[in-house]
Amino acid sequence: MASIYERHVDFPTFMEGVKKRNAGQTEFIQAVQEVAQDIFDFIEDKEEYHEAQILRRIAEPDRVVSFRVCWEDDNHNVRVQRGWRVQNNNAIGPYKGGIRFHPSVNESVLKFLAFEQTFKNSLTGLPMGGGKGGSNFNPKGKSDSEVMRFCQSFMTELYRHIGPDTDVPAGDIGVGGREIGYMFGQYKRITNRWEGVLTGKGIEYGGSQMRPEATGYGAVYFLQNMLEHKGDSVDGKTAVISGSGNVATHAAEKITQLGGKVLTLSDSGGFIHDPDGIDQEKIDWIKHLKNVKRGRISEYCDHYTGSTFHEGKRPWSVDCDLALPCATQNELNEDEAKELVSNGVKAVSEGANMPTTLEGVHVFHDAKVMYAPGKAANAGGVAVSGLEMSQNAERISWNHERLGDMLTELMQGIHEKCVEYGDQGDGHVDYVKGANIAGFKKVADAMLAFGVV
Ligand code: GLU
């Protein structure tokens, strides 16, 4: 009997299915939608991808592991949290992607992040699949020992699902050097194995030089590549940056080193605006405030008079040449994108994952602003994680300078791939399209080689 199964569906039918199967998972649907249109255009005449249902398969995680994490707070209360690991695709390498601890974490957010990570990791050219994990645990306001107990408990469950050739987690929002240390210690204790199972480790125990800087620096290198492609540079330009964590502070540092002037940074309480520019000394002060004192960005204005704090606001209304959203998903909407465009923004480089809403992306696209999506612009972080995996496997360590050169080269390579698939022929590059197609192609071709598995 002939099959009635439709092998070659169109984009609207595909999206209908995604929405139906993932009801209520808005972030995941948004991430798939952002990619799927470009892929459909690309594979229109490539029947083998339709036959093998490649996009349908990439948009369905290989597995989603969900577990309970129990821990005791300092007052001896038993607390219960949810933990997840989403293993999206391992066609081109072990699952790889960060762990996020934030109250907003849920299955939809982690599925979107794992999906994006699959394309991002592919773009780096290194052998890494896509995954993401996390918990709705909120590290804000918790003592070091509470964070330690939570991380140990989280790893007590997670360890059985990961491994240096299986799945290699790293940091993300709410997970930095401190948390990676606690989790690595617990993994080692349980398994009695020292192996490169996590990246973003401390330098003393197998971490890589440049990893802390890599995401922020990489986002600025990508920006630099976009500007250079148009015969321009960062020098003398003003930049508006959101966030004040690892990505934002290192992006600010690199903008400053390249002769740009950083006007803003932010946290969930609001943004600071410093018209004199947030220079290296001020960035170091913020790093200490955030990483050691674990304070709020508003404190900056008590210390540096001449700056202003804008409570509950995002920085996109500030006049600038360059915008770098480095905080979190959906932090830049359609109206804010319009405001940036009318203020004359030249380029946008995303340090965060999916910080611009779909409508916001369309605004940048229509205005032909140079716009680099997170999966390309912030890939420097995971790229240096890939180098950390190589160093651990070889039991060697490369120095800061060498890794800096490798990061610069990797970002250049990603930029070239985006231009290859995103050049519009009129001098404009559609970086979203370029990143989507280049990221997809490598994973898709590997999957075709495996047959139906
Ligand atoms: N969380 C980072 C990202 O979004 C880094 C992941 C990693 O290094 O594995 O790419």
Short mmCIF file of C-alpha atoms and ligand atoms in Angstrom, two decimals:
data_model
loop_
_atom_site.label_atom_id
_atom_site.label_comp_id
_atom_site.label_asym_id
_atom_site.label_seq_id
_atom_site.Cartn_x
_atom_site.Cartn_y
_atom_site.Cartn_z
CA MET A 1 0.00 0.00 0.00
CA ALA A 2 1.33 3.44 -0.91
CA SER A 3 2.28 5.63 2.03
CA ILE A 4 0.17 8.72 2.64
CA TYR A 5 2.94 10.29 4.72
CA GLU A 6 3.83 13.74 3.41
CA ARG A 7 7.60 13.87 2.99
CA HIS A 8 7.90 17.36 1.64
CA VAL A 9 5.86 19.74 3.78
CA ASP A 10 6.04 23.52 3.37
CA PHE A 11 7.16 26.03 6.01
CA PRO A 12 3.70 26.96 7.41
CA THR A 13 2.73 23.28 7.76
CA PHE A 14 6.05 22.54 9.45
CA MET A 15 5.58 25.39 11.93
CA GLU A 16 2.02 24.31 12.64
CA GLY A 17 3.38 20.92 13.67
CA VAL A 18 6.10 22.46 15.85
CA LYS A 19 3.50 24.63 17.62
CA LYS A 20 1.16 21.69 18.15
CA ARG A 21 3.83 19.35 19.50
CA ASN A 22 5.38 21.99 21.77
CA ALA A 23 2.27 23.77 22.99
CA GLY A 24 3.06 26.61 25.38
CA GLN A 25 6.82 26.40 24.79
CA THR A 26 7.03 29.92 23.38
CA GLU A 27 10.81 30.40 23.49
CA PHE A 28 11.43 27.08 21.77
CA ILE A 29 8.86 27.81 19.04
CA GLN A 30 10.42 31.27 18.52
CA ALA A 31 13.92 29.79 18.13
CA VAL A 32 12.74 27.16 15.64
CA GLN A 33 10.77 29.73 13.65
CA GLU A 34 13.80 32.03 13.41
CA VAL A 35 15.79 29.22 11.80
CA ALA A 36 13.20 27.26 9.84
CA GLN A 37 12.26 29.86 7.22
CA ASP A 38 15.89 30.21 6.06
CA ILE A 39 16.36 26.45 6.03
CA PHE A 40 13.21 25.90 4.00
CA ASP A 41 14.47 28.36 1.37
CA PHE A 42 17.84 26.61 1.34
CA ILE A 43 16.53 23.04 1.05
CA GLU A 44 13.70 23.81 -1.35
CA ASP A 45 15.38 21.97 -4.22
CA LYS A 46 17.39 19.56 -2.06
CA GLU A 47 15.08 16.60 -1.82
CA GLU A 48 17.48 14.47 0.27
CA TYR A 49 17.00 16.75 3.30
CA HIS A 50 13.22 16.54 2.98
CA GLU A 51 13.31 12.77 2.47
CA ALA A 52 15.34 12.29 5.63
CA GLN A 53 13.19 14.79 7.61
CA ILE A 54 16.38 16.49 8.77
CA LEU A 55 14.92 19.74 10.11
CA ARG A 56 12.07 17.90 11.82
CA ARG A 57 14.71 15.74 13.54
CA ILE A 58 16.98 18.64 14.60
CA ALA A 59 13.93 20.40 16.05
CA GLU A 60 13.18 17.40 18.29
CA PRO A 61 15.76 16.97 21.09
CA ASP A 62 17.45 13.57 21.19
CA ARG A 63 16.36 13.50 24.82
CA VAL A 64 15.24 15.73 27.67
CA VAL A 65 16.29 14.53 31.10
CA SER A 66 14.38 16.07 33.97
CA PHE A 67 15.13 15.48 37.64
CA ARG A 68 14.50 16.66 41.18
CA VAL A 69 17.26 18.49 43.04
CA CYS A 70 16.94 18.50 46.81
CA TRP A 71 19.21 20.63 49.01
CA GLU A 72 19.28 22.13 52.49
CA ASP A 73 19.50 25.90 53.05
CA ASP A 74 21.44 27.57 55.87
CA ASN A 75 18.36 27.47 58.12
CA HIS A 76 18.08 23.68 57.65
CA ASN A 77 15.01 23.95 55.46
CA VAL A 78 14.73 21.26 52.81
CA ARG A 79 14.39 22.91 49.41
CA VAL A 80 13.25 21.25 46.18
CA GLN A 81 14.24 22.44 42.72
CA ARG A 82 13.92 21.14 39.17
CA GLY A 83 16.93 20.22 37.06
CA TRP A 84 17.18 19.40 33.35
CA ARG A 85 19.63 18.42 30.67
CA VAL A 86 18.44 18.80 27.09
CA GLN A 87 20.59 16.79 24.68
CA ASN A 88 19.54 18.19 21.35
CA ASN A 89 21.84 16.72 18.73
CA ASN A 90 25.19 14.90 18.73
CA ALA A 91 25.71 14.36 15.00
CA ILE A 92 29.02 16.23 14.86
CA GLY A 93 30.37 15.75 18.37
CA PRO A 94 29.45 15.17 22.02
CA TYR A 95 26.55 17.29 23.30
CA LYS A 96 27.98 20.61 24.43
CA GLY A 97 26.42 23.65 26.06
CA GLY A 98 26.08 25.52 29.29
CA ILE A 99 24.10 25.14 32.48
CA ARG A 100 21.83 27.99 33.54
CA PHE A 101 20.63 28.62 37.10
CA HIS A 102 17.84 31.19 37.09
CA PRO A 103 14.23 31.24 38.31
CA SER A 104 13.03 31.69 34.70
CA VAL A 105 14.51 28.36 33.61
CA ASN A 106 12.00 25.84 32.31
CA GLU A 107 11.87 23.16 29.62
CA SER A 108 10.99 25.60 26.85
CA VAL A 109 13.91 27.91 27.64
CA LEU A 110 16.38 25.01 27.77
CA LYS A 111 15.04 23.46 24.57
CA PHE A 112 15.44 26.78 22.74
CA LEU A 113 18.97 27.15 24.09
CA ALA A 114 19.95 23.57 23.16
CA PHE A 115 18.49 24.04 19.66
CA GLU A 116 20.41 27.30 19.13
CA GLN A 117 23.55 25.72 20.56
CA THR A 118 23.43 23.01 17.88
CA PHE A 119 23.81 25.61 15.10
CA LYS A 120 26.25 27.75 17.06
CA ASN A 121 28.57 24.86 17.83
CA SER A 122 28.46 23.74 14.23
CA LEU A 123 29.47 27.24 13.09
CA THR A 124 32.63 27.12 15.21
CA GLY A 125 33.91 24.32 12.96
CA LEU A 126 34.84 22.29 16.06
CA PRO A 127 33.40 18.83 16.75
CA MET A 128 30.65 19.69 19.23
CA GLY A 129 26.96 18.77 19.27
CA GLY A 130 24.29 20.86 20.99
CA GLY A 131 22.90 20.62 24.51
CA LYS A 132 21.87 22.78 27.44
CA GLY A 133 20.91 22.27 31.05
CA GLY A 134 19.96 24.08 34.16
CA SER A 135 17.65 24.61 37.05
CA ASN A 136 15.12 27.11 38.36
CA PHE A 137 17.42 27.55 41.38
CA ASN A 138 18.11 31.25 42.05
CA PRO A 139 21.72 31.79 43.22
CA LYS A 140 20.98 35.47 43.99
CA GLY A 141 21.17 36.13 47.72
CA LYS A 142 22.34 32.60 48.54
CA SER A 143 25.44 31.97 50.67
CA ASP A 144 28.49 30.23 49.21
CA SER A 145 27.69 27.09 51.18
CA GLU A 146 24.09 27.05 49.96
CA VAL A 147 25.32 27.36 46.37
CA MET A 148 27.84 24.57 47.06
CA ARG A 149 25.22 22.22 48.45
CA PHE A 150 22.90 22.92 45.55
CA CYS A 151 25.64 22.35 42.95
CA GLN A 152 26.67 19.09 44.61
CA SER A 153 23.12 17.84 44.67
CA PHE A 154 22.56 18.89 41.04
CA MET A 155 25.69 16.99 39.95
CA THR A 156 24.75 13.93 42.00
CA GLU A 157 21.95 13.43 39.50
CA LEU A 158 23.54 14.92 36.37
CA TYR A 159 26.79 12.93 36.47
CA ARG A 160 25.20 9.76 35.06
CA HIS A 161 24.11 11.58 31.89
CA ILE A 162 27.39 13.32 30.98
CA GLY A 163 31.02 12.48 30.16
CA PRO A 164 33.91 13.86 28.11
CA ASP A 165 32.78 11.91 25.01
CA THR A 166 29.07 12.06 25.78
CA ASP A 167 28.02 15.50 26.96
CA VAL A 168 30.20 18.33 28.24
CA PRO A 169 28.36 21.09 30.15
CA ALA A 170 29.75 24.54 30.97
CA GLY A 171 28.52 27.80 32.50
CA ASP A 172 25.75 30.17 31.45
CA ILE A 173 23.60 32.69 33.38
CA GLY A 174 24.02 32.06 37.13
CA VAL A 175 26.79 29.51 36.59
CA GLY A 176 30.35 30.86 36.68
CA GLY A 177 33.71 29.73 38.00
CA ARG A 178 32.42 29.14 41.54
CA GLU A 179 29.57 26.86 40.46
CA ILE A 180 31.70 24.98 37.91
CA GLY A 181 34.24 24.32 40.68
CA TYR A 182 31.62 22.86 43.02
CA MET A 183 30.12 20.72 40.25
CA PHE A 184 33.46 19.45 38.96
CA GLY A 185 34.52 18.57 42.51
CA GLN A 186 31.36 16.54 42.99
CA TYR A 187 31.71 14.75 39.63
CA LYS A 188 35.26 13.79 40.53
CA ARG A 189 34.22 12.59 43.98
CA ILE A 190 31.39 10.40 42.64
CA THR A 191 33.21 8.90 39.66
CA ASN A 192 36.80 8.92 40.96
CA ARG A 193 37.81 10.23 37.57
CA TRP A 194 39.57 13.42 36.60
CA GLU A 195 38.43 14.11 33.07
CA GLY A 196 37.35 17.05 30.94
CA VAL A 197 33.66 16.65 31.66
CA LEU A 198 33.00 20.36 32.20
CA THR A 199 34.49 23.47 30.60
CA GLY A 200 34.95 26.89 32.14
CA LYS A 201 37.03 25.27 34.88
CA GLY A 202 39.57 27.16 36.99
CA ILE A 203 43.06 27.46 35.50
CA GLU A 204 44.48 25.38 38.39
CA TYR A 205 42.40 22.32 37.51
CA GLY A 206 42.35 22.09 33.73
CA GLY A 207 40.56 25.28 32.72
CA SER A 208 41.58 27.20 29.65
CA GLN A 209 43.16 30.63 29.51
CA MET A 210 40.83 33.05 27.67
CA ARG A 211 37.61 31.15 28.51
CA PRO A 212 36.28 33.90 30.82
CA GLU A 213 36.96 36.57 28.18
CA ALA A 214 35.99 34.50 25.15
CA THR A 215 32.25 35.16 24.75
CA GLY A 216 32.43 38.93 25.22
CA TYR A 217 35.66 39.38 23.26
CA GLY A 218 34.31 37.12 20.52
CA ALA A 219 31.12 39.18 20.18
CA VAL A 220 33.25 42.29 19.65
CA TYR A 221 35.56 40.51 17.19
CA PHE A 222 32.48 39.55 15.21
CA LEU A 223 31.30 43.17 15.31
CA GLN A 224 34.75 44.27 14.15
CA ASN A 225 34.59 41.77 11.28
CA MET A 226 31.19 43.10 10.20
CA LEU A 227 32.41 46.70 10.32
CA GLU A 228 35.64 45.87 8.47
CA HIS A 229 33.62 44.13 5.78
CA LYS A 230 32.15 47.59 5.15
CA GLY A 231 35.50 49.36 5.48
CA ASP A 232 34.69 50.67 8.98
CA SER A 233 35.96 49.99 12.54
CA VAL A 234 35.04 50.14 16.25
CA ASP A 235 37.44 53.03 16.87
CA GLY A 236 35.69 56.24 17.93
CA LYS A 237 32.23 54.64 18.10
CA THR A 238 29.80 54.71 21.04
CA ALA A 239 28.39 51.42 22.31
CA VAL A 240 25.35 50.56 24.37
CA ILE A 241 25.66 47.24 26.20
CA SER A 242 23.12 45.43 28.38
CA GLY A 243 24.03 43.05 31.19
CA SER A 244 26.93 43.25 33.63
CA GLY A 245 28.01 39.63 33.89
CA ASN A 246 30.86 37.78 32.27
CA VAL A 247 29.77 38.43 28.69
CA ALA A 248 28.86 42.12 29.08
CA THR A 249 31.95 43.15 31.06
CA HIS A 250 34.33 41.45 28.63
CA ALA A 251 32.50 42.91 25.63
CA ALA A 252 32.89 46.34 27.27
CA GLU A 253 36.57 45.65 27.84
CA LYS A 254 37.24 44.76 24.19
CA ILE A 255 35.19 47.71 22.84
CA THR A 256 37.30 50.01 25.04
CA GLN A 257 40.58 48.37 23.90
CA LEU A 258 39.58 48.94 20.28
CA GLY A 259 38.98 52.66 20.87
CA GLY A 260 35.20 52.60 21.34
CA LYS A 261 33.29 54.23 24.19
CA VAL A 262 30.90 52.15 26.31
CA LEU A 263 27.96 54.19 27.60
CA THR A 264 25.78 51.70 29.45
CA LEU A 265 25.61 48.41 31.34
CA SER A 266 22.65 46.92 33.20
CA ASP A 267 21.22 44.25 35.46
CA SER A 268 17.68 43.14 36.26
CA GLY A 269 17.24 46.29 38.39
CA GLY A 270 17.89 48.79 35.57
CA PHE A 271 20.73 50.36 33.59
CA ILE A 272 23.55 52.80 34.27
CA HIS A 273 24.43 55.53 31.77
CA ASP A 274 27.89 57.04 31.96
CA PRO A 275 28.39 59.68 29.25
CA ASP A 276 32.13 59.85 30.07
CA GLY A 277 32.46 56.21 29.06
CA ILE A 278 32.90 53.06 31.16
CA ASP A 279 36.67 52.64 30.91
CA GLN A 280 38.90 49.75 32.04
CA GLU A 281 39.22 50.98 35.64
CA LYS A 282 35.42 51.23 35.90
CA ILE A 283 34.95 47.82 34.26
CA ASP A 284 37.31 46.28 36.85
CA TRP A 285 35.27 47.92 39.59
CA ILE A 286 32.07 46.39 38.14
CA LYS A 287 33.69 42.94 37.85
CA HIS A 288 34.56 43.11 41.55
CA LEU A 289 31.06 44.37 42.40
CA LYS A 290 29.42 41.49 40.50
CA ASN A 291 31.83 38.58 41.05
CA VAL A 292 33.02 39.22 44.60
CA LYS A 293 30.58 41.54 46.37
CA ARG A 294 27.68 40.18 44.30
CA GLY A 295 26.06 43.64 44.43
CA ARG A 296 23.69 45.59 42.19
CA ILE A 297 24.69 47.76 39.21
CA SER A 298 22.90 50.79 40.75
CA GLU A 299 25.80 51.03 43.24
CA TYR A 300 27.98 52.23 40.32
CA CYS A 301 26.26 55.63 40.39
CA ASP A 302 27.08 56.18 44.09
CA HIS A 303 30.72 55.53 43.23
CA TYR A 304 31.02 57.28 39.86
CA THR A 305 29.18 60.58 40.02
CA GLY A 306 28.24 61.94 36.62
CA SER A 307 26.53 58.69 35.75
CA THR A 308 22.80 58.04 36.10
CA PHE A 309 20.77 54.98 37.08
CA HIS A 310 17.53 54.22 35.22
CA GLU A 311 15.50 51.95 37.43
CA GLY A 312 13.55 49.14 35.76
CA LYS A 313 14.64 50.31 32.28
CA ARG A 314 16.67 48.83 29.43
CA PRO A 315 19.38 50.87 27.73
CA TRP A 316 18.17 50.82 24.09
CA SER A 317 16.91 54.42 24.08
CA VAL A 318 20.45 55.77 24.55
CA ASP A 319 21.95 57.22 21.34
CA CYS A 320 24.72 54.95 20.01
CA ASP A 321 26.56 53.57 16.99
CA LEU A 322 26.80 50.01 18.26
CA ALA A 323 24.44 47.88 20.37
CA LEU A 324 25.41 44.70 22.18
CA PRO A 325 22.60 42.90 24.02
CA CYS A 326 24.51 40.73 26.50
CA ALA A 327 21.91 39.97 29.18
CA THR A 328 19.22 37.42 28.28
CA GLN A 329 16.56 36.29 25.78
CA ASN A 330 13.91 38.69 24.50
CA GLU A 331 15.44 41.78 26.09
CA LEU A 332 15.18 43.90 22.92
CA ASN A 333 11.74 44.23 21.34
CA GLU A 334 10.31 45.73 18.16
CA ASP A 335 9.86 49.27 19.55
CA GLU A 336 13.36 49.26 21.04
CA ALA A 337 14.81 48.05 17.74
CA LYS A 338 12.96 50.90 15.97
CA GLU A 339 14.37 53.39 18.46
CA LEU A 340 17.91 52.10 17.90
CA VAL A 341 17.44 52.38 14.14
CA SER A 342 16.05 55.90 14.32
CA ASN A 343 18.99 56.86 16.54
CA GLY A 344 21.29 55.69 13.76
CA VAL A 345 22.66 52.40 15.13
CA LYS A 346 25.14 50.94 12.64
CA ALA A 347 25.64 47.43 13.97
CA VAL A 348 24.17 45.03 16.52
CA SER A 349 26.11 42.07 17.91
CA GLU A 350 24.35 39.67 20.28
CA GLY A 351 26.41 38.50 23.26
CA ALA A 352 23.32 36.84 24.76
CA ASN A 353 21.26 34.02 23.24
CA MET A 354 18.19 35.24 21.29
CA PRO A 355 18.06 38.66 23.03
CA THR A 356 16.12 40.23 20.14
CA THR A 357 12.48 39.25 19.59
CA LEU A 358 11.42 37.99 16.14
CA GLU A 359 9.73 41.36 15.46
CA GLY A 360 12.90 43.20 16.53
CA VAL A 361 14.98 41.09 14.15
CA HIS A 362 12.64 42.05 11.30
CA VAL A 363 13.16 45.74 12.10
CA PHE A 364 16.96 45.39 11.83
CA HIS A 365 16.56 43.29 8.69
CA ASP A 366 14.30 45.82 6.94
CA ALA A 367 16.56 48.73 7.93
CA LYS A 368 19.60 46.78 6.61
CA VAL A 369 21.44 47.29 9.88
CA MET A 370 24.42 44.96 10.31
CA TYR A 371 22.89 42.47 12.72
CA ALA A 372 24.72 39.42 14.10
CA PRO A 373 22.52 36.83 15.82
CA GLY A 374 23.80 35.24 19.03
CA LYS A 375 24.47 31.88 17.42
CA ALA A 376 27.23 33.54 15.36
CA ALA A 377 28.28 36.52 17.47
CA ASN A 378 28.57 34.79 20.86
CA ALA A 379 30.07 31.52 19.60
CA GLY A 380 33.52 32.53 20.87
CA GLY A 381 32.66 31.23 24.34
CA VAL A 382 31.80 27.72 23.29
CA ALA A 383 34.65 27.76 20.75
CA VAL A 384 37.18 28.28 23.53
CA SER A 385 35.32 25.60 25.50
CA GLY A 386 36.04 23.33 22.52
CA LEU A 387 39.71 24.25 22.85
CA GLU A 388 39.53 23.47 26.57
CA MET A 389 38.24 19.99 25.68
CA SER A 390 41.17 19.50 23.30
CA GLN A 391 43.69 20.63 25.91
CA ASN A 392 42.19 18.30 28.53
CA ALA A 393 42.18 15.35 26.12
CA GLU A 394 45.83 15.98 25.25
CA ARG A 395 46.81 16.83 28.86
CA ILE A 396 48.40 20.09 27.76
CA SER A 397 47.68 23.78 28.21
CA TRP A 398 48.08 26.60 25.73
CA ASN A 399 48.96 30.12 26.79
CA HIS A 400 46.80 33.23 26.72
CA GLU A 401 48.39 34.63 23.59
CA ARG A 402 48.00 31.47 21.56
CA LEU A 403 44.38 31.08 22.61
CA GLY A 404 43.72 34.74 21.86
CA ASP A 405 44.97 34.20 18.31
CA MET A 406 42.87 31.06 17.96
CA LEU A 407 39.75 32.91 19.15
CA THR A 408 40.35 35.73 16.67
CA GLU A 409 40.75 33.20 13.87
CA LEU A 410 37.67 31.20 14.90
CA MET A 411 35.49 34.34 14.92
CA GLN A 412 36.87 35.30 11.52
CA GLY A 413 35.99 31.84 10.21
CA ILE A 414 32.41 32.15 11.52
CA HIS A 415 32.10 35.58 9.90
CA GLU A 416 33.30 34.19 6.58
CA LYS A 417 30.76 31.35 6.71
CA CYS A 418 27.95 33.84 7.41
CA VAL A 419 29.03 35.96 4.45
CA GLU A 420 29.25 32.89 2.21
CA TYR A 421 25.61 31.94 2.83
CA GLY A 422 24.17 35.36 3.71
CA ASP A 423 25.54 37.73 1.05
CA GLN A 424 22.53 39.44 -0.55
CA GLY A 425 24.43 40.54 -3.63
CA ASP A 426 23.72 44.24 -2.99
CA GLY A 427 26.53 44.78 -0.47
CA HIS A 428 24.32 43.75 2.44
CA VAL A 429 24.92 40.55 4.40
CA ASP A 430 21.97 38.77 6.02
CA TYR A 431 23.89 37.32 8.97
CA VAL A 432 20.84 35.50 10.33
CA LYS A 433 20.39 33.60 7.09
CA GLY A 434 24.14 33.01 6.74
CA ALA A 435 24.47 31.62 10.27
CA ASN A 436 21.34 29.48 9.99
CA ILE A 437 22.31 27.85 6.71
CA ALA A 438 26.01 27.36 7.45
CA GLY A 439 25.21 25.97 10.94
CA PHE A 440 22.51 23.67 9.56
CA LYS A 441 24.45 22.29 6.61
CA LYS A 442 27.24 20.62 8.57
CA VAL A 443 24.88 18.97 11.06
CA ALA A 444 22.44 17.95 8.31
CA ASP A 445 25.13 16.38 6.14
CA ALA A 446 26.47 14.39 9.08
CA MET A 447 22.94 13.15 9.81
CA LEU A 448 22.45 12.14 6.18
CA ALA A 449 25.65 10.08 6.40
CA PHE A 450 24.23 8.09 9.33
CA GLY A 451 21.00 7.12 7.59
CA VAL A 452 17.91 6.95 9.75
CA VAL A 453 19.05 6.88 13.36
N1 GLU B 1 26.65 29.03 27.71
C1 GLU B 1 27.54 29.40 26.65
C2 GLU B 1 26.78 29.50 25.35
O1 GLU B 1 25.65 29.88 25.34
C3 GLU B 1 28.78 28.54 26.60
C4 GLU B 1 28.55 27.08 26.42
C5 GLU B 1 29.82 26.23 26.52
O2 GLU B 1 30.91 26.79 26.67
O3 GLU B 1 29.66 25.02 26.43
O4 GLU B 1 27.29 29.26 24.29
#
